GROMACS .gro file of C-alpha atoms in nm:
model
  169
    1MET     CA    1   2.876  17.611  20.472
    2LEU     CA    2   2.498  17.571  20.469
    3LYS     CA    3   2.289  17.819  20.276
    4ILE     CA    4   1.921  17.892  20.230
    5GLY     CA    5   1.757  17.618  20.025
    6ASP     CA    6   1.996  17.342  20.140
    7LEU     CA    7   1.852  17.036  20.308
    8ALA     CA    8   1.914  17.053  20.682
    9PRO     CA    9   2.161  16.790  20.806
   10ASP     CA   10   2.008  16.488  20.978
   11PHE     CA   11   2.054  16.480  21.355
   12CYS     CA   12   1.971  16.292  21.671
   13ALA     CA   13   2.062  16.436  22.011
   14VAL     CA   14   1.945  16.397  22.369
   15ASN     CA   15   1.751  16.674  22.535
   16GLN     CA   16   1.770  16.796  22.895
   17ASP     CA   17   1.568  16.488  23.005
   18ASP     CA   18   1.799  16.243  22.822
   19VAL     CA   19   1.526  16.181  22.561
   20GLU     CA   20   1.658  16.145  22.208
   21ILE     CA   21   1.517  16.401  21.962
   22CYS     CA   22   1.574  16.319  21.595
   23PHE     CA   23   1.518  16.539  21.293
   24ARG     CA   24   1.315  16.262  21.125
   25ASP     CA   25   1.064  16.279  21.415
   26ILE     CA   26   0.999  16.654  21.388
   27LYS     CA   27   1.042  16.699  21.013
   28GLY     CA   28   0.716  16.830  20.868
   29LYS     CA   29   0.701  17.116  21.120
   30TRP     CA   30   0.870  17.454  21.115
   31ILE     CA   31   1.182  17.433  21.331
   32VAL     CA   32   1.375  17.717  21.493
   33LEU     CA   33   1.714  17.563  21.566
   34TYR     CA   34   1.955  17.787  21.749
   35PHE     CA   35   2.313  17.708  21.842
   36TYR     CA   36   2.475  17.877  22.140
   37PRO     CA   37   2.816  17.839  22.307
   38LYS     CA   38   2.749  17.752  22.672
   39ASP     CA   39   2.480  17.725  22.941
   40MET     CA   40   2.485  17.980  23.227
   41THR     CA   41   2.679  18.248  23.036
   42PRO     CA   42   2.531  18.599  22.997
   43GLY     CA   43   2.447  18.604  22.625
   44CYS     CA   44   2.326  18.244  22.622
   45THR     CA   45   2.109  18.302  22.929
   46THR     CA   46   1.957  18.615  22.772
   47GLN     CA   47   1.883  18.423  22.452
   48ALA     CA   48   1.724  18.124  22.628
   49CYS     CA   49   1.518  18.353  22.854
   50ASP     CA   50   1.404  18.559  22.553
   51PHE     CA   51   1.284  18.246  22.371
   52THR     CA   52   1.106  18.134  22.691
   53ASN     CA   53   0.954  18.473  22.773
   54HIS     CA   54   0.835  18.524  22.415
   55SER     CA   55   0.718  18.168  22.350
   56SER     CA   56   0.366  18.306  22.296
   57PHE     CA   57   0.509  18.472  21.980
   58PHE     CA   58   0.539  18.123  21.834
   59ASP     CA   59   0.215  17.966  21.963
   60ASN     CA   60   0.021  18.025  21.640
   61LEU     CA   61   0.318  17.947  21.417
   62ASP     CA   62   0.335  17.572  21.488
   63ALA     CA   63   0.711  17.595  21.532
   64VAL     CA   64   0.941  17.373  21.737
   65ILE     CA   65   1.213  17.574  21.915
   66LEU     CA   66   1.535  17.387  21.994
   67GLY     CA   67   1.852  17.525  22.149
   68VAL     CA   68   2.177  17.334  22.093
   69SER     CA   69   2.511  17.355  22.273
   70PRO     CA   70   2.800  17.118  22.351
   71ASP     CA   71   2.692  17.107  22.718
   72ASP     CA   72   2.568  16.774  22.858
   73SER     CA   73   2.205  16.706  22.949
   74GLU     CA   74   2.272  16.745  23.322
   75LYS     CA   75   2.407  17.097  23.269
   76HIS     CA   76   2.102  17.173  23.050
   77ARG     CA   77   1.872  17.057  23.333
   78LYS     CA   78   2.049  17.286  23.582
   79PHE     CA   79   2.029  17.576  23.333
   80ILE     CA   80   1.655  17.518  23.278
   81GLU     CA   81   1.586  17.489  23.653
   82LYS     CA   82   1.789  17.796  23.746
   83TYR     CA   83   1.618  18.023  23.490
   84ASP     CA   84   1.280  17.844  23.466
   85LEU     CA   85   1.327  17.795  23.093
   86GLY     CA   86   1.040  17.660  22.886
   87ILE     CA   87   1.233  17.546  22.580
   88THR     CA   88   1.399  17.222  22.474
   89LEU     CA   89   1.779  17.213  22.484
   90LEU     CA   90   1.977  16.952  22.292
   91SER     CA   91   2.316  16.824  22.402
   92ASP     CA   92   2.583  16.802  22.132
   93GLU     CA   93   2.881  16.686  22.337
   94SER     CA   94   3.046  16.528  22.030
   95LYS     CA   95   2.999  16.859  21.844
   96LYS     CA   96   2.873  16.662  21.541
   97MET     CA   97   2.560  16.878  21.500
   98CYS     CA   98   2.770  17.192  21.541
   99GLN     CA   99   3.008  17.070  21.271
  100ASP     CA  100   2.730  16.950  21.038
  101PHE     CA  101   2.557  17.288  21.062
  102GLY     CA  102   2.889  17.475  21.022
  103VAL     CA  103   2.876  17.660  21.353
  104TRP     CA  104   3.188  17.501  21.509
  105GLN     CA  105   3.445  17.758  21.402
  106LEU     CA  106   3.768  17.930  21.496
  107LYS     CA  107   3.692  18.215  21.736
  108LYS     CA  108   3.902  18.490  21.892
  109PHE     CA  109   3.864  18.628  22.241
  110MET     CA  110   4.109  18.853  22.424
  111GLY     CA  111   4.382  18.776  22.171
  112LYS     CA  112   4.343  18.399  22.195
  113GLU     CA  113   4.217  18.172  21.919
  114PHE     CA  114   4.010  17.862  21.993
  115MET     CA  115   3.740  17.645  21.840
  116GLY     CA  116   3.386  17.714  21.960
  117VAL     CA  117   3.022  17.758  21.870
  118VAL     CA  118   2.937  18.069  21.672
  119ARG     CA  119   2.588  18.176  21.786
  120THR     CA  120   2.366  18.093  21.488
  121THR     CA  121   1.992  18.050  21.431
  122PHE     CA  122   1.832  17.847  21.153
  123ILE     CA  123   1.471  17.828  21.044
  124ILE     CA  124   1.397  17.492  20.882
  125ASN     CA  125   1.079  17.454  20.678
  126PRO     CA  126   0.847  17.149  20.686
  127LYS     CA  127   1.025  17.006  20.378
  128GLY     CA  128   1.348  16.993  20.580
  129GLU     CA  129   1.514  17.281  20.394
  130ILE     CA  130   1.705  17.570  20.549
  131ALA     CA  131   1.463  17.861  20.506
  132TYR     CA  132   1.667  18.130  20.684
  133ILE     CA  133   1.999  18.172  20.867
  134TRP     CA  134   2.129  18.429  21.114
  135ASP     CA  135   2.499  18.389  21.188
  136LYS     CA  136   2.703  18.564  21.455
  137VAL     CA  137   2.377  18.645  21.632
  138ASN     CA  138   2.363  18.940  21.866
  139VAL     CA  139   2.072  18.852  22.097
  140ARG     CA  140   1.994  19.215  22.170
  141LYS     CA  141   2.117  19.488  21.942
  142LYS     CA  142   2.069  19.861  21.942
  143LYS     CA  143   1.912  20.016  21.635
  144THR     CA  144   1.839  20.380  21.559
  145VAL     CA  145   1.484  20.451  21.447
  146LYS     CA  146   1.387  20.812  21.377
  147GLY     CA  147   1.677  20.933  21.592
  148ASP     CA  148   1.591  20.711  21.891
  149LYS     CA  149   1.802  20.415  21.996
  150ILE     CA  150   1.583  20.110  22.048
  151GLU     CA  151   1.665  19.756  22.151
  152VAL     CA  152   1.581  19.486  21.898
  153LEU     CA  153   1.546  19.133  22.032
  154HIS     CA  154   1.672  18.849  21.813
  155VAL     CA  155   1.364  18.647  21.913
  156GLU     CA  156   1.144  18.918  21.755
  157GLU     CA  157   1.344  18.902  21.431
  158VAL     CA  158   1.298  18.524  21.428
  159ARG     CA  159   0.921  18.550  21.481
  160GLU     CA  160   0.883  18.813  21.208
  161LYS     CA  161   1.085  18.606  20.958
  162LEU     CA  162   0.893  18.289  21.047
  163GLU     CA  163   0.561  18.469  20.990
  164GLU     CA  164   0.688  18.601  20.657
  165LEU     CA  165   0.812  18.259  20.543
  166GLN     CA  166   0.487  18.089  20.642
  167SER     CA  167   0.275  18.347  20.461
  168ASN     CA  168   0.476  18.284  20.142
  169ASN     CA  169   0.427  17.909  20.170
   0.00000   0.00000   0.00000
């Protein structure tokens, strides 16, 4: 299992346009790498739309945002077109990236066990090290603040942590 401080596993994967994106080509930048189970599903759609709708959060942070799922590039294209997404999605049909990053795990749903992607977000620093990890991500969670229930977006947590990490660098 990867932990903070570990070197991020090397990867190459095709994006929604069948262009290969390799870690070696983007190393040196801050990278937000999030793994999600499947295009067109409710939680995954919410997450992708949140990263798109809040992309301005990351404009001044010089961060590359990449979503990864086992779906093929054609399905990614349809997903992007349907929801007008403005992020890059990588296809991991072989599940090698998912396995290398430790997100391909045994899951349970409605009493059945199966292997699948556990929604996880990594921040990778310019040195190629894992700077932060969120596992079993809840894209929108309720939090009580001064007696009021408020919705906290995962994308906001990611931005805040990225700002904090960059200010300590």
